[in-house]
Coordinates of C-alpha atoms in Angstrom, one line a residue:
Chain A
X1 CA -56.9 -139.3 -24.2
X2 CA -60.8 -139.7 -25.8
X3 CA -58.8 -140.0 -29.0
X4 CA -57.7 -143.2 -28.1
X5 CA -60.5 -144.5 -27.1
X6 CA -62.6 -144.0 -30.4
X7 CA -63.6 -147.2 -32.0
X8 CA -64.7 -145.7 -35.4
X9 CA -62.3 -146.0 -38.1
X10 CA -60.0 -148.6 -36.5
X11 CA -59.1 -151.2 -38.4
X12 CA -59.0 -154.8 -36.9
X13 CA -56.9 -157.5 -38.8
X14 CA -58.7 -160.6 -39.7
X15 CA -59.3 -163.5 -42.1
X16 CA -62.9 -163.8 -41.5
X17 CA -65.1 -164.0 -45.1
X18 CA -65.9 -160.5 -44.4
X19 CA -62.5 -159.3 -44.0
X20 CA -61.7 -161.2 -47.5
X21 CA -64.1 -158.7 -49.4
X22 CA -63.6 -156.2 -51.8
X23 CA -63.4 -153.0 -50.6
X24 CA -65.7 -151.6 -53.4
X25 CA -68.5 -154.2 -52.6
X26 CA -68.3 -154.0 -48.7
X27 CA -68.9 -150.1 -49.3
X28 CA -71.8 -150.5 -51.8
X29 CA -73.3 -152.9 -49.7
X30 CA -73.3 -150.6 -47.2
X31 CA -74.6 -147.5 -49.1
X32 CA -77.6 -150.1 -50.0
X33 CA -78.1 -151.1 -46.5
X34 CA -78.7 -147.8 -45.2
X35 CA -80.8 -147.3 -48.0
X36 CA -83.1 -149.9 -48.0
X37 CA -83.4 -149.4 -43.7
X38 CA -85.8 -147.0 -44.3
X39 CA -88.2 -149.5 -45.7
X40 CA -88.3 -151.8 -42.5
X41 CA -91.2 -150.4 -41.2
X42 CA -92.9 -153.0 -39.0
X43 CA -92.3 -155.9 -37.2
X44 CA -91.2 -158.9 -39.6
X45 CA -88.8 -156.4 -41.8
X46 CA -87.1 -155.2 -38.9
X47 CA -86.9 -158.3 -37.6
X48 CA -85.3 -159.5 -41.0
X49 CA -82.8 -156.6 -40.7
X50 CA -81.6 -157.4 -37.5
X51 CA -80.8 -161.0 -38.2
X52 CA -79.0 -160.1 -41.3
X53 CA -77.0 -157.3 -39.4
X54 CA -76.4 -160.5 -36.4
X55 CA -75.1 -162.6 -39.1
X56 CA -73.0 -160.4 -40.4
X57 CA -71.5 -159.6 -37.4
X58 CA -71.0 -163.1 -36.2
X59 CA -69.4 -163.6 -39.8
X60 CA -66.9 -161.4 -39.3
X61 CA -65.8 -163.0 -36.1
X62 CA -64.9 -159.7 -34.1
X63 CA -66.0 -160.0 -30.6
X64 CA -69.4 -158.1 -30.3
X65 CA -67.7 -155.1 -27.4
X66 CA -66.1 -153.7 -30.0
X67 CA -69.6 -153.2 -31.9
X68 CA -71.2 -152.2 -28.3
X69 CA -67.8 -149.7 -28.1
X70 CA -68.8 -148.2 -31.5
X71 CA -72.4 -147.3 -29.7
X72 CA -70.7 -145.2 -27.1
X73 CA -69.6 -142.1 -28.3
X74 CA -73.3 -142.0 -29.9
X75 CA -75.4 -142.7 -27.4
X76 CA -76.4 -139.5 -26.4
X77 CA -77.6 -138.8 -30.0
X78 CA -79.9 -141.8 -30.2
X79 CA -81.3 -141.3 -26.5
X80 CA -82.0 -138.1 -27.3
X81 CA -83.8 -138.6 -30.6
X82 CA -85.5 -141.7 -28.8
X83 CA -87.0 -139.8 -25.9
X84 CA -88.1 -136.7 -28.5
X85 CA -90.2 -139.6 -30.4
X86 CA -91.4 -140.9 -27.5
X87 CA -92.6 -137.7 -25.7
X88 CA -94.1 -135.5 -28.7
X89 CA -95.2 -137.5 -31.5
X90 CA -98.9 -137.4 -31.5
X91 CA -101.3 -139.8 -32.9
X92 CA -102.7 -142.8 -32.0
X93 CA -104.5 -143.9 -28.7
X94 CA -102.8 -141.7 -25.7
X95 CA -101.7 -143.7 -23.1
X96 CA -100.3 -141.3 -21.0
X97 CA -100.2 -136.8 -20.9
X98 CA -98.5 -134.7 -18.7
X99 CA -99.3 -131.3 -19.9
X100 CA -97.7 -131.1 -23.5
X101 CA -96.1 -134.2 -22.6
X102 CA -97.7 -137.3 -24.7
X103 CA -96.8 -140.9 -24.8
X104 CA -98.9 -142.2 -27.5
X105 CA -98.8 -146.0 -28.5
X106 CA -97.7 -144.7 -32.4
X107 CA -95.4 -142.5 -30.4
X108 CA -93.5 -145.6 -28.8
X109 CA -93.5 -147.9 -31.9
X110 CA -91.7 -144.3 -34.0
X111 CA -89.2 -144.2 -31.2
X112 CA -88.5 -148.2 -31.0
X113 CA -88.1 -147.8 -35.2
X114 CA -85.2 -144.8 -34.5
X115 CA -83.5 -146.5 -32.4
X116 CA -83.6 -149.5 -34.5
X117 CA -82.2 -147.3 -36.9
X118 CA -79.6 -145.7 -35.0
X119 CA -78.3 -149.0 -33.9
X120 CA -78.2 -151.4 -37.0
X121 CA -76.5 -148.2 -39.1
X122 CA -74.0 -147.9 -36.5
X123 CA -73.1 -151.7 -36.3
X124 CA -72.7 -151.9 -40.1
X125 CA -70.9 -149.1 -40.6
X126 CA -68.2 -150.1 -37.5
X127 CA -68.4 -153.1 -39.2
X128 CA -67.0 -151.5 -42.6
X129 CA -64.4 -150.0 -41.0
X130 CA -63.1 -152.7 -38.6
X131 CA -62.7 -155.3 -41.6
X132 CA -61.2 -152.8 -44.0
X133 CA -57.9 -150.8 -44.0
X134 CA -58.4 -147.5 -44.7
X135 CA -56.1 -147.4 -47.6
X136 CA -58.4 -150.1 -49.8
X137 CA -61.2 -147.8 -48.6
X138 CA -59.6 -144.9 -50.3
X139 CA -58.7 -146.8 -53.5
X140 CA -62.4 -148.4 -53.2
X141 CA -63.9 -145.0 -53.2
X142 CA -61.3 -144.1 -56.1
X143 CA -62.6 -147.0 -58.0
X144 CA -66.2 -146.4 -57.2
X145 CA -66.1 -142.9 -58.6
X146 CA -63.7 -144.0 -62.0
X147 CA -67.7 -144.0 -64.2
X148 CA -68.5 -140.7 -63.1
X149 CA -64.9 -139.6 -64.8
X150 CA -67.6 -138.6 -67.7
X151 CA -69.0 -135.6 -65.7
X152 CA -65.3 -134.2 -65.0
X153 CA -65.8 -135.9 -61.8
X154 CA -61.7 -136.1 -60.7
X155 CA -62.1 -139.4 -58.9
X156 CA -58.3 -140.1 -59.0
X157 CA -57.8 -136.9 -56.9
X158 CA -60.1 -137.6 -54.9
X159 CA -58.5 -140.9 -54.0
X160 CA -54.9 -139.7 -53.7
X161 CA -56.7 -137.0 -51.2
X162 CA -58.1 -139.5 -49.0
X163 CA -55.3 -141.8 -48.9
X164 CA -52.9 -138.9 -47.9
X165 CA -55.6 -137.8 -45.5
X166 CA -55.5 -141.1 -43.6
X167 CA -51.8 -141.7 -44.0
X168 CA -51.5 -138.3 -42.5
X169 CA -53.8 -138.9 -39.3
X170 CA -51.5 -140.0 -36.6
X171 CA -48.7 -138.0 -37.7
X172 CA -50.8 -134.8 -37.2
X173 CA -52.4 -136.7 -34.0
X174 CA -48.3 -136.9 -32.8
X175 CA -47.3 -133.6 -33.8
X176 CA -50.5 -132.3 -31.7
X177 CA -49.7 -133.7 -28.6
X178 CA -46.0 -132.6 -29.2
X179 CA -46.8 -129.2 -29.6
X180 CA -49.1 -129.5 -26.8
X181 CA -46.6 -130.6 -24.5
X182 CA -44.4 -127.6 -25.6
X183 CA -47.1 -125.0 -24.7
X184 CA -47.8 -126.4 -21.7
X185 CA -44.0 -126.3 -20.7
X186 CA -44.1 -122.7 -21.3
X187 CA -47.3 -122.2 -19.0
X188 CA -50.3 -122.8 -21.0
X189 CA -53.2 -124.5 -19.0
X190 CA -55.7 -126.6 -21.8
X191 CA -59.2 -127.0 -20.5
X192 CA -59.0 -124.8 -17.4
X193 CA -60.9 -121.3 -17.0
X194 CA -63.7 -120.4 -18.7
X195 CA -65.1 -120.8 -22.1
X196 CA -63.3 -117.5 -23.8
X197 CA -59.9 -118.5 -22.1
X198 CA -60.3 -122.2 -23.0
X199 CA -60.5 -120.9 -26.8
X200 CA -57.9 -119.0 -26.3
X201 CA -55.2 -121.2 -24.7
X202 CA -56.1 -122.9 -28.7
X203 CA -54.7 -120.8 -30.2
X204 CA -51.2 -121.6 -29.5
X205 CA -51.7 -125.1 -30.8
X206 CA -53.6 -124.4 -33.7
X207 CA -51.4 -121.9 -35.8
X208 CA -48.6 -124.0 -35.5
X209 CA -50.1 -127.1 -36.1
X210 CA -51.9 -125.0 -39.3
X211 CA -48.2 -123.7 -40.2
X212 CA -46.5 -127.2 -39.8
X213 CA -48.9 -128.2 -42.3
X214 CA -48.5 -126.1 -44.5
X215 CA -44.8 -127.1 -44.4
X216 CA -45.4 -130.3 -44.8
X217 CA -47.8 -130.3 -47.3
X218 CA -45.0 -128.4 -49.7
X219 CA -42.2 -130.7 -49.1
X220 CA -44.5 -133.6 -49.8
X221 CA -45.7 -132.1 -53.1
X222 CA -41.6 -131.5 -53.4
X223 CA -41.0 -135.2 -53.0
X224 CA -43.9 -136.5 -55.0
X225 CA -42.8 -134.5 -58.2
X226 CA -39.4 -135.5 -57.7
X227 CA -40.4 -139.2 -58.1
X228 CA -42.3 -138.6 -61.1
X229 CA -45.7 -138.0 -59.9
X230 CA -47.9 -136.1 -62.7
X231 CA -51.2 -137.1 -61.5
X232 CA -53.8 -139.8 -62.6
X233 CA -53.1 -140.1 -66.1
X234 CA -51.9 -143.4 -67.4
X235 CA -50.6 -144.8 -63.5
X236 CA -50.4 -148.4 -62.5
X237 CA -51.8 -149.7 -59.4
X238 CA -49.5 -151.3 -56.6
X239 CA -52.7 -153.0 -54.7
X240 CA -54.8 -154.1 -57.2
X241 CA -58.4 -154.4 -56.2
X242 CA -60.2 -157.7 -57.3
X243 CA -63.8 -158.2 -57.8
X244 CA -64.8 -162.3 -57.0
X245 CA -67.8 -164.5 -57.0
X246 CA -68.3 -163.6 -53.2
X247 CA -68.4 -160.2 -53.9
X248 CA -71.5 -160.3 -56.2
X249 CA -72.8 -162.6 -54.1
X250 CA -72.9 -160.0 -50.9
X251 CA -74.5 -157.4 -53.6
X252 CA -76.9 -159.9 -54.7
X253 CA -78.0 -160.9 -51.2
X254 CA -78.4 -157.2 -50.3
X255 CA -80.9 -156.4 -53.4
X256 CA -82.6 -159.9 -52.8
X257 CA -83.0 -157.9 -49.1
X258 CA -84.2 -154.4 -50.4
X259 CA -87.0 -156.4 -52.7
X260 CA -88.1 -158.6 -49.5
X261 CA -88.3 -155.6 -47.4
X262 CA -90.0 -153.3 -50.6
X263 CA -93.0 -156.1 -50.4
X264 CA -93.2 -156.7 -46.6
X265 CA -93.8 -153.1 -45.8
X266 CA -96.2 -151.3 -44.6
X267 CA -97.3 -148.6 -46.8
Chain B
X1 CA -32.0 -126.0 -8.3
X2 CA -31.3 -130.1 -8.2
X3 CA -33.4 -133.1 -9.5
X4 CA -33.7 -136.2 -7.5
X5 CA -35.5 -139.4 -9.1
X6 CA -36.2 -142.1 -6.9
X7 CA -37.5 -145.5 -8.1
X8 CA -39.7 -143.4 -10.9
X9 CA -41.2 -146.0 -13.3
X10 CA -43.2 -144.7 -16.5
X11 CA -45.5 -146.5 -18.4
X12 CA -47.3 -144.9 -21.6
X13 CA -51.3 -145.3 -22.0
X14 CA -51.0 -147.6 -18.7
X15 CA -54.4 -150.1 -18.0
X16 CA -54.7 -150.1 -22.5
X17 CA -54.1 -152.9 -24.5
X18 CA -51.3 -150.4 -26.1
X19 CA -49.6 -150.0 -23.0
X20 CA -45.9 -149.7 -23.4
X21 CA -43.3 -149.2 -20.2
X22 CA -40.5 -146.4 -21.0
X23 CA -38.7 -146.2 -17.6
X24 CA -37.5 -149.0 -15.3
X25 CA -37.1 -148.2 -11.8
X26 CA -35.2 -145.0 -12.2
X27 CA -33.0 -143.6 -9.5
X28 CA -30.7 -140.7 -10.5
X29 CA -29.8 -137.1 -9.1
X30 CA -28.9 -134.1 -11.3
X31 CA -26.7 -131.6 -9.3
X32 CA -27.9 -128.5 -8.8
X33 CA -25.7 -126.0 -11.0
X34 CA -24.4 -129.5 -12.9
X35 CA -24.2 -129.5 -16.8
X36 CA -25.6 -133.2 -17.0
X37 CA -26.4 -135.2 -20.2
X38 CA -28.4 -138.1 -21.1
X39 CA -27.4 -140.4 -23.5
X40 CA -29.1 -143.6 -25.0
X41 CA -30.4 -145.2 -28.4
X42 CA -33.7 -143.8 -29.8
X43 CA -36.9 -145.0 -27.7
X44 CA -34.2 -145.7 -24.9
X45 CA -36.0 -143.5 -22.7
X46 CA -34.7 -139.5 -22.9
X47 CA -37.4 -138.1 -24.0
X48 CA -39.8 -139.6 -21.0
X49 CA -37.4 -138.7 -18.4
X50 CA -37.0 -134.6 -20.5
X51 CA -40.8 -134.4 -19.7
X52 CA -40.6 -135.9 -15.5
X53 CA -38.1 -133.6 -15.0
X54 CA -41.3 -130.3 -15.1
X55 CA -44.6 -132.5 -14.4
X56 CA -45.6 -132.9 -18.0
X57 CA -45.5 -136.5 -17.7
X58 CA -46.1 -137.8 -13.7
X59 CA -44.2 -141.0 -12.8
X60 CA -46.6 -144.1 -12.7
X61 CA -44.2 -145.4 -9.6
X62 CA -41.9 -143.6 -7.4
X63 CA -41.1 -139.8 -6.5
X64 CA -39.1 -137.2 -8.8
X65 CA -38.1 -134.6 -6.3
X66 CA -37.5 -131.4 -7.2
X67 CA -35.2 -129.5 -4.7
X68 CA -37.1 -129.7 -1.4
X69 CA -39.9 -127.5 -2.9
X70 CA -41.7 -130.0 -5.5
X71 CA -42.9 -133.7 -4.8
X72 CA -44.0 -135.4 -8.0
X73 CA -45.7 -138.6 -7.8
X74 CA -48.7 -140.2 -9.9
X75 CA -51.2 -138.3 -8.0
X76 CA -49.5 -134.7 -7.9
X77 CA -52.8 -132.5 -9.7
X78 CA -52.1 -129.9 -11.9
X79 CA -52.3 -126.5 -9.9
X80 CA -49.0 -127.8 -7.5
X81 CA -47.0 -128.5 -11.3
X82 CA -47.9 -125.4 -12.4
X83 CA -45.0 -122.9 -10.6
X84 CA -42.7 -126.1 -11.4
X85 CA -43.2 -125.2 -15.0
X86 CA -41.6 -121.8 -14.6
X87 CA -38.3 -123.3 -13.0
X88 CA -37.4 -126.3 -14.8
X89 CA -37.7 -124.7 -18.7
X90 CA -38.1 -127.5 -21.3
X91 CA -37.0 -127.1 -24.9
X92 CA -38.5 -129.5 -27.1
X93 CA -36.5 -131.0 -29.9
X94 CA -36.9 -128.9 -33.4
X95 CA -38.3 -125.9 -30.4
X96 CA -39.1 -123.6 -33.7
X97 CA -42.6 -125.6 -34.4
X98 CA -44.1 -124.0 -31.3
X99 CA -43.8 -120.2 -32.4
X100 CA -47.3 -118.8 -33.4
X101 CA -47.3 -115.1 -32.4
X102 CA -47.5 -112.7 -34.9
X103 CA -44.0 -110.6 -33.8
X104 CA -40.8 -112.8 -32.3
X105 CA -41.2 -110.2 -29.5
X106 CA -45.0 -111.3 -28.5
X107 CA -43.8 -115.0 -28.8
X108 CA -41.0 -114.7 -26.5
X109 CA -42.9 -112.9 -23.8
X110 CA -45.8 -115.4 -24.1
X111 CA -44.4 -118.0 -21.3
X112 CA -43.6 -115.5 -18.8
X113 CA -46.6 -113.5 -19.2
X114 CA -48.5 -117.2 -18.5
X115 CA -47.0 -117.1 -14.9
X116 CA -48.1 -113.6 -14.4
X117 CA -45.8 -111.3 -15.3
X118 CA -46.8 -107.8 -16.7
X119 CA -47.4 -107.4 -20.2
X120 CA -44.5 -104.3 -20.6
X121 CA -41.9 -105.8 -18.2
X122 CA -42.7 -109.3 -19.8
X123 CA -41.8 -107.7 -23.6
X124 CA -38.2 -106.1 -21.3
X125 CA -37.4 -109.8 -20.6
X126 CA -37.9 -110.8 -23.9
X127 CA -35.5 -108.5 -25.8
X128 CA -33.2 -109.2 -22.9
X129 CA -32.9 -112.8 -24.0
X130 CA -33.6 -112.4 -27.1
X131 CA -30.1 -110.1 -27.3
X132 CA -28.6 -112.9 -25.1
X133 CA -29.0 -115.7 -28.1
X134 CA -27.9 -113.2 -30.2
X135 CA -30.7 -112.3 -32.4
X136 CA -30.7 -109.0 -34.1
X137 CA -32.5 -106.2 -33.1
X138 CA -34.2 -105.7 -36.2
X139 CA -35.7 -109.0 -36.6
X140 CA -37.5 -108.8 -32.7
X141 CA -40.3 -106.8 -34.4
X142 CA -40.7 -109.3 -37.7
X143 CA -43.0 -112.3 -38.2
X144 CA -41.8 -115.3 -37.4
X145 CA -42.9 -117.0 -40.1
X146 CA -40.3 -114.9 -42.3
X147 CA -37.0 -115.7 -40.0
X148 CA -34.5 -118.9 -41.0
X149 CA -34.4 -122.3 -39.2
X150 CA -31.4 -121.4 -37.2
X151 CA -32.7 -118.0 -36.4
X152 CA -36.6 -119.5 -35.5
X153 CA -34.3 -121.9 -33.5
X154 CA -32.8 -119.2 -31.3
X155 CA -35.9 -117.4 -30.3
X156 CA -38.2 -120.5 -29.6
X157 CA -34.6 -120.9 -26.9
X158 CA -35.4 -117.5 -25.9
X159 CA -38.9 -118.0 -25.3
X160 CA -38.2 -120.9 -22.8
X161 CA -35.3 -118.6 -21.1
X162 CA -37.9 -115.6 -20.7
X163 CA -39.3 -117.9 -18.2
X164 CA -36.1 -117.5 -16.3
X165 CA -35.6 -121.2 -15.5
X166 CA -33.3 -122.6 -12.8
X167 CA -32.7 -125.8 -14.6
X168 CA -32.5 -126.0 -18.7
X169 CA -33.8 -129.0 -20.1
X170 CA -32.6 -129.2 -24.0
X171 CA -33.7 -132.3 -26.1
X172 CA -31.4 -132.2 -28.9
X173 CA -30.7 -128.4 -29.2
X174 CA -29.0 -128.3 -32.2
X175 CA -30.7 -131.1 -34.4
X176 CA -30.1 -129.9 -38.2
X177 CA -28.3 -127.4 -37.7
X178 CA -25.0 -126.5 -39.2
X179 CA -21.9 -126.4 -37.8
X180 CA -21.3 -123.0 -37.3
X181 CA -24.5 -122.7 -35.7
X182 CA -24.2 -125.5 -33.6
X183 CA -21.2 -124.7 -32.1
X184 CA -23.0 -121.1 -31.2
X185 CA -25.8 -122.4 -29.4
X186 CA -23.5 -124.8 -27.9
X187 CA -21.7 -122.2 -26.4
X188 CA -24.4 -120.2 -25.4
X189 CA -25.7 -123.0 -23.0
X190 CA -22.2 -123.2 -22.0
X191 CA -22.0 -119.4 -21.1
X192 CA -25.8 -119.8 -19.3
X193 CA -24.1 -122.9 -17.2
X194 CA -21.5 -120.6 -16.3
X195 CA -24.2 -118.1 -15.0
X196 CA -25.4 -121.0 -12.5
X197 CA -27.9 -122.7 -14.6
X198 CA -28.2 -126.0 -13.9
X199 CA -28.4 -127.3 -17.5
X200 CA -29.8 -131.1 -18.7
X201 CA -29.1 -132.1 -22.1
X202 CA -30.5 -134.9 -24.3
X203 CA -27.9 -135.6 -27.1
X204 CA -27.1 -138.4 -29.9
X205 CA -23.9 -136.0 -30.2
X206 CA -20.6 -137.7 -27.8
X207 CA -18.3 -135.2 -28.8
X208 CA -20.5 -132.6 -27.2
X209 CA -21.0 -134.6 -24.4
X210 CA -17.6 -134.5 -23.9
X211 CA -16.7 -131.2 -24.5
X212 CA -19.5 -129.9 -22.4
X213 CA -21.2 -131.8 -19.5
X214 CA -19.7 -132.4 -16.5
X215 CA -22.1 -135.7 -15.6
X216 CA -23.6 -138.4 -17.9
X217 CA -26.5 -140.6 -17.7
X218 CA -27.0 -143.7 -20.1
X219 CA -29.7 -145.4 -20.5
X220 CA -30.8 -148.2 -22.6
X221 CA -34.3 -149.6 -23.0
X222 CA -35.5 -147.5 -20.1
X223 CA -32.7 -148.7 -17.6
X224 CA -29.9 -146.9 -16.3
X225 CA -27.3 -148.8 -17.7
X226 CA -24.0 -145.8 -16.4
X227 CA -23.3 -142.7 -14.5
X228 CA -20.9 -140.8 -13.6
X229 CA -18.5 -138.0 -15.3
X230 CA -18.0 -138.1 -18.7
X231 CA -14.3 -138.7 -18.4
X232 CA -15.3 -142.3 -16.2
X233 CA -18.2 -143.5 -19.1
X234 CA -15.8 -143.1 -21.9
X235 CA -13.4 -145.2 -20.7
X236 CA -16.0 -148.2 -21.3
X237 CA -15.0 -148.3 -25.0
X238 CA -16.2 -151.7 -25.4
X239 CA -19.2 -151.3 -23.0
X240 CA -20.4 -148.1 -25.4
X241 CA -19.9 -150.0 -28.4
X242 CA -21.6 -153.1 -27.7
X243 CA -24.4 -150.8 -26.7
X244 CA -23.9 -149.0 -30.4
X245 CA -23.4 -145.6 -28.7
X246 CA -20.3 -144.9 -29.3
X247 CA -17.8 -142.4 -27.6
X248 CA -16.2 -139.7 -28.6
X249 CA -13.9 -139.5 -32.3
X250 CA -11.0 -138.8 -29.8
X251 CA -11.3 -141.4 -27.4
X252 CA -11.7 -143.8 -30.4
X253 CA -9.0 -143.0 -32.1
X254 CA -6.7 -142.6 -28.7
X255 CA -8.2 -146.6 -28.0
X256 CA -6.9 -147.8 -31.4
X257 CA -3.8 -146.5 -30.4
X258 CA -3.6 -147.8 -27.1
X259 CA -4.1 -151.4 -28.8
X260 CA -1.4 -150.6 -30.7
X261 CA 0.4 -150.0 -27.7
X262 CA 0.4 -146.5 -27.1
X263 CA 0.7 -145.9 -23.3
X264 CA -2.0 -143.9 -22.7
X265 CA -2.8 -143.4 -18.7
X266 CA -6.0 -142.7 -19.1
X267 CA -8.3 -142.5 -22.4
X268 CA -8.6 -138.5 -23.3
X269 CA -12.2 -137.6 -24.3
X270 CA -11.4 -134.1 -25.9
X271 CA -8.9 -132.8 -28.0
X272 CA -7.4 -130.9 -25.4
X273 CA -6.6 -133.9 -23.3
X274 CA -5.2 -135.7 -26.1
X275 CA -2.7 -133.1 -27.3
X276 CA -1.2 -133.0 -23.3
X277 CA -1.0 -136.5 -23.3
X278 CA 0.6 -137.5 -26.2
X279 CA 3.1 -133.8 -25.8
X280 CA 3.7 -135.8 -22.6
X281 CA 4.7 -139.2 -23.8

């Protein structure tokens, strides 16, 4: 199934530096990354934002396929955003027209910068998710939101939310093929006809998949209460998230990057 | 309508790293018009084997034969499994999760209307069978959302027996339910057996094994470890236990007492047997 082929959000066990790093800085650090991307604007800072990305691949000692995996499903995106750049961005000196069809030399260099993009986002962010569980994502995100408590923000919900969410992926990925199965035994064909039949022969997996749920959802709610569960107030942590020397250092290193990149560009 | 395995060999997500074999080298025959049951630990297999038996899963190696009609091997395509579907009926375990039409009546009549059956004579079928596992009338036009377990239960069965089947394939029919209901449903597949279905069952349960199948299969970590009738596997007390399966209460109780030096011929595996005998000695 395509499902088990998507690289994105697998986690990868290691003991590599990266792997060793808080959740919470691993997930600022990327926020700041993708931030300060759009400053790399010319040769040296792209340059500079490559071999940082290379280096903290290589870091995390995960064999590069994975990263080129992670690329797949995507491609289509970037070569398609890539070949728009290249084909009707005007501007600078034409080297090449074919009716409304331009290749300009500032045409090319947009398109190389996208893709540059596309690429270096994609590798940090598949990086992020292969040295992380997503359970100390969820409490990093938890964590990360705690400050903005003051604007009623209900970051402990939120966290429970996403923990249960990802707890509750392969189970729902297990009772989908289940039910699946049990459709198909009584005759229904997924993926064949055409597009109004293919939605329809849906149906059948979505409102029980909806009503299991639902089912689901209550008895966990049951079972929660039943163990005590009142919500964020006052709760201890099992997995306590710990914030160390490295961790400043990685957010340090990524500032000391958005200033270099702030003064090497071209404005 | 009779099942032949020969050699079948499955293996899940096969050429992945998460590749896992469930079935080694298979080779077994289920009569046609037999009541036979598979028994075996969790992860031993059944399940696999339920879904060979109607094309959902193909074998990776070997052939499952299906009467003289079907020829199932890793490269049967789709369209030639289809009208296997309608003959060898599968019921999942807990069947009830796969109802999602908005009347029991429109749910039942939505596998036969999949093979081409009329919308009206489709909806005849379904109150027929619906009637035959005993659901009442008043319910056929109710959502099924409303209805009970056991009653949800008995028309997800009656959705798979609108199909009209030739061979029954139940993986754990009566998982959670009670025992008045158990013994119910039990009976019902005993009644549809009598009709000439040929009936497989998947079952943790050797008391019903005993009182109901007339072949067993057991299987442990994808082998086939015993066949033969029910009354020739539970003589292999030892055999069972040391495979934590178990036999029937009877039998176990009838085996103390043989240590003890009852003379008993032969171990009984159901009530029945055991009264005659011991009225006997």
């Amino acid at each position: 199934m395509v499902v088990d082929k998507l690289i994105l959000g697998r986690y990868i066990p290691g003991n590599s530096i990266i792997h060793r790093l808080d959740p919470r800085s691993k997930l600022l650090a990327m926020l700041i990354f993708i931030l300060i991307i759009f400053w790399a604007n010319n040769l040296i800072t792209n340059l500079i934002m490559l071999i940082f990305t290379l280096a903290v691949v290589l870091l995390s000692r995960i064999s590069l396929s994975f990263f080129f995996n992670g690329l797949k499903p995507m491609i289509g995106i970037i070569l398609f955003t890539t070949l728009f750049q290249v084909f009707f961005t005007s501007g600078g000196e034409t080297l090449f027209s074919w009716g409304f069809i331009q290749v300009t030399d500032y045409g090319l260099g947009q398109a190389a910068l996208i893709f540059m993009r596309f690429v270096l986002i994609i590798f940090i962010s598949t990086l992020l998710t292969l040295t992380t569980m997503p359970l100390s994502l969820a409490d990093a995100v938890e964590s990360l939101l705690k400050p903005l408590e003051v604007i009623k923000v209900p970051a402990h919900e939120i966290g429970l939310m996403l923990s249960l969410s990802l707890r509750f992926v392969p189970t729902l990925m297990d009772d989908t093929t289940r039910i699946m199965n049990a459709q198909r035994a009584r005759g229904v064909d997924f993926g064949e006809g055409n597009l109004i039949q293919k939605i329809k022969s849906i149906i059948p997996i979505l409102i029980p998949l909806f009503a299991s749920s639902f089912k689901r959802a209550d008895a966990l709610a049951i079972a929660m209460e039943a163990r005590g569960y009142q919500g964020g107030d006052s709760r201890t942590k099992y997995r306590k998230l710990s914030w160390k020397r490295a961790d400043s250092l990685t957010i340090l290193i990524l500032i000391l990057l958005g200033i270099c990149l702030f003064f090497l560009k071209t404005s | 309508m009779g099942i032949t395995l020969t050699n079948v060999s499955y293996t899940y997500q096969a050429g992945t790293p998460f590749e896992g074999r469930a079935l080694f080298d298979i080779t077994t025959t289920i009569e046609s018009g037999s009541y036979t049951a598979f028994i075996g630990h969790t992860g031993s297999g059944k399940s696999t084997i339920m879904q060979l038996l109607n094309g959902l899963n193909l074998p990776t190696s070997g052939t499952v034969f299906v009467d003289d009609q079907f020829e199932l091997t890793s490269e049967s395509k789709n369209k030639e499994i289809k009208p296997l579907r309608k003959k060898v009926g599968l019921v999942f375990q807990f069947p009830e999760s796969q109802i999602f039409d908005e009347t029991v009546l429109k749910d039942v009549a939505f596998g036969p209307q999949n093979f081409g059956v009329s919308s009206e004579e489709a909806q005849a079928i379904a109150k027929e069978k619906l009637r035959l596992v005993g659901l009442d009338e008043a319910l056929f036009e109710k959502n099924p959302f409303d209805l009970s377990g056991g009653q949800l239960r008995r028309v997800a069965i009656a959705g798979i027996l609108a199909m009209e089947p030739e061979v029954l394939v139940l993986d754990e029919p009566t998982a959670g339910l009670d025992p008045k209901g158990r013994k119910e449903l039990m009976s019902l597949f005993k009644q549809l057996h009598e009709t000439g279905l040929t009936i497989v069952l998947v079952t943790h349960l050797m008391d019903d094994v005993a009182d109901y199948a007339d072949a067993v299969r057991v299987l442990e970590k994808g082998q086939l470890v015993l066949a033969g009738s029910p009354k020739d596997v539970f003589q292999q007390v030892d055999f069972l236990e040391e495979k934590q399966l178990g036999v029937p209460k009877i039998t176990k109780l009838a085996y103390g007492l043989k240590q003890k030096g009852y003379p008993f011929e032969s171990l009984p595996i159901t009530i029945e047997e055991f009264v005659k005998e011991v009225g006997r000695g």
